[in-house]
Amino acid sequence: MNISSLVIYLKDTAKSGIVQQELVNFKECEVIAAQYDRIVVVVSAKDIDDEIKIFKKIEAIEDVASAAMVYSYQEDAYKNKEKLESQGRLSEILSNDNVKAEDICYGGSVNHKVK
C-alpha cells in the first residue's frame, strides 16, 4: 500500500467546490483541507503504478493548474525501486550511490509555485 499527500493548485479559486466534488469520486482520495486556490488530499494506492495513475488523473481535472506530491510512504519501497530500475524508469541520481549531492544540477523552476 502507498499513502501520499498532495497539494492541488487550482486555476481559479471559485472552482474549489467543483474540483473537490470531482475528487470525492476518486475512491482512493480523501480531501483533508481546502483554502483559497489549494486543496490538500491524501491518496491511498495499492502500488507505485496506481499512485502515478491517480496523480495523473488529478492533474487532468479541468480546473487543476498543478499538483505537488508532498509526502509519499511505500510499504514496498525497495521492491518498487527494483521494479523501476529494471524498467529503466529510475534516474541515475536516485540509483547510483556514487553520485555526489554537490554534482547534481537542478534545471527546473519553482517560481510559478511561489505566490
Coordinates of C-alpha atoms in Angstrom, one line a residue:
M1 CA 0.0 0.0 0.0
N2 CA 1.2 3.5 -0.8
I3 CA 0.0 6.6 1.0
S4 CA 0.8 10.0 -0.2
S5 CA -0.4 13.6 0.3
L6 CA -0.8 16.1 -2.5
V7 CA -1.3 19.8 -2.7
I8 CA -3.5 20.6 -5.6
Y9 CA -3.3 24.1 -7.1
L10 CA -6.4 25.5 -8.8
K11 CA -6.6 27.7 -11.9
D12 CA -9.5 29.6 -10.3
T13 CA -10.3 29.8 -6.5
A14 CA -14.0 29.9 -7.4
K15 CA -13.8 26.3 -8.8
S16 CA -12.6 24.8 -5.5
G17 CA -16.0 23.2 -4.8
I18 CA -16.2 21.7 -8.3
V19 CA -12.8 20.2 -8.0
Q20 CA -13.5 18.9 -4.5
Q21 CA -16.6 17.2 -5.8
E22 CA -14.7 15.5 -8.6
L23 CA -12.1 14.3 -6.0
V24 CA -14.9 12.7 -3.9
N25 CA -15.5 10.4 -7.0
F26 CA -11.9 9.1 -6.7
K27 CA -12.3 6.2 -4.1
E28 CA -8.5 6.5 -3.5
C29 CA -8.6 10.2 -2.5
E30 CA -9.7 11.9 0.7
V31 CA -9.9 15.7 0.8
I32 CA -8.2 16.9 4.0
A33 CA -8.3 20.7 3.6
A34 CA -9.2 23.4 1.1
Q35 CA -8.4 27.1 1.2
Y36 CA -8.1 29.7 -1.5
D37 CA -6.6 28.1 -4.6
R38 CA -5.3 25.0 -2.8
I39 CA -6.7 21.6 -1.9
V40 CA -4.9 19.0 0.2
V41 CA -5.7 15.3 -0.4
V42 CA -4.5 12.0 0.9
V43 CA -4.2 9.3 -1.7
S44 CA -4.1 5.6 -0.9
A45 CA -2.9 3.3 -3.7
K46 CA -2.1 -0.4 -4.0
D47 CA 1.3 0.3 -5.6
I48 CA 3.5 2.9 -7.3
D49 CA 1.9 2.4 -10.7
D50 CA -1.6 3.1 -9.2
E51 CA -0.2 6.1 -7.3
I52 CA 1.1 7.6 -10.6
K53 CA -2.2 6.9 -12.4
I54 CA -4.2 8.7 -9.7
F55 CA -1.8 11.6 -9.7
K56 CA -2.1 12.0 -13.5
K57 CA -5.9 11.7 -13.2
I58 CA -5.9 14.5 -10.6
E59 CA -3.7 16.7 -12.8
A60 CA -6.1 16.1 -15.7
I61 CA -9.1 17.6 -13.9
E62 CA -10.1 20.7 -15.9
D63 CA -9.7 23.3 -13.2
V64 CA -6.5 21.9 -11.7
A65 CA -3.4 24.0 -12.5
S66 CA -1.0 21.5 -11.0
A67 CA -0.5 19.0 -8.2
A68 CA 2.6 18.6 -6.0
M69 CA 3.3 15.5 -4.0
V70 CA 4.4 16.5 -0.5
Y71 CA 4.7 13.1 1.2
S72 CA 4.8 9.5 0.0
Y73 CA 5.0 6.3 2.0
Q74 CA 5.5 3.0 0.3
E75 CA 5.3 -0.3 2.1
D76 CA 7.2 -2.0 -0.7
A77 CA 9.7 0.8 -1.4
Y78 CA 12.6 -1.5 -2.1
K79 CA 10.6 -3.7 -4.4
N80 CA 9.2 -0.6 -6.2
K81 CA 12.8 0.8 -6.6
E82 CA 14.0 -2.5 -8.1
K83 CA 11.0 -2.6 -10.5
L84 CA 11.6 0.9 -11.7
E85 CA 15.3 0.3 -12.1
S86 CA 14.7 -2.9 -14.2
Q87 CA 12.4 -0.9 -16.5
G88 CA 14.9 1.9 -16.8
R89 CA 12.4 4.4 -15.2
L90 CA 14.6 5.5 -12.3
S91 CA 17.0 8.4 -12.6
E92 CA 20.7 7.6 -12.2
I93 CA 20.8 10.3 -9.5
L94 CA 18.5 8.1 -7.4
S95 CA 20.0 4.7 -8.2
N96 CA 23.8 5.4 -8.2
D97 CA 25.3 5.7 -4.8
N98 CA 28.5 7.2 -6.3
V99 CA 26.7 10.4 -7.4
K100 CA 27.6 13.2 -5.0
A101 CA 25.0 15.7 -4.0
E102 CA 27.2 18.6 -5.0
D103 CA 27.4 17.2 -8.5
I104 CA 23.6 17.3 -9.0
C105 CA 22.4 20.3 -11.0
Y106 CA 18.7 21.3 -10.9
G107 CA 17.5 22.9 -14.1
G108 CA 13.8 23.4 -13.3
S109 CA 12.0 26.3 -11.9
V110 CA 9.6 26.6 -8.9
N111 CA 9.0 30.3 -9.4
H112 CA 5.5 29.7 -10.8
K113 CA 4.6 27.9 -7.5
V114 CA 5.5 30.9 -5.3
K115 CA 2.7 33.4 -4.8

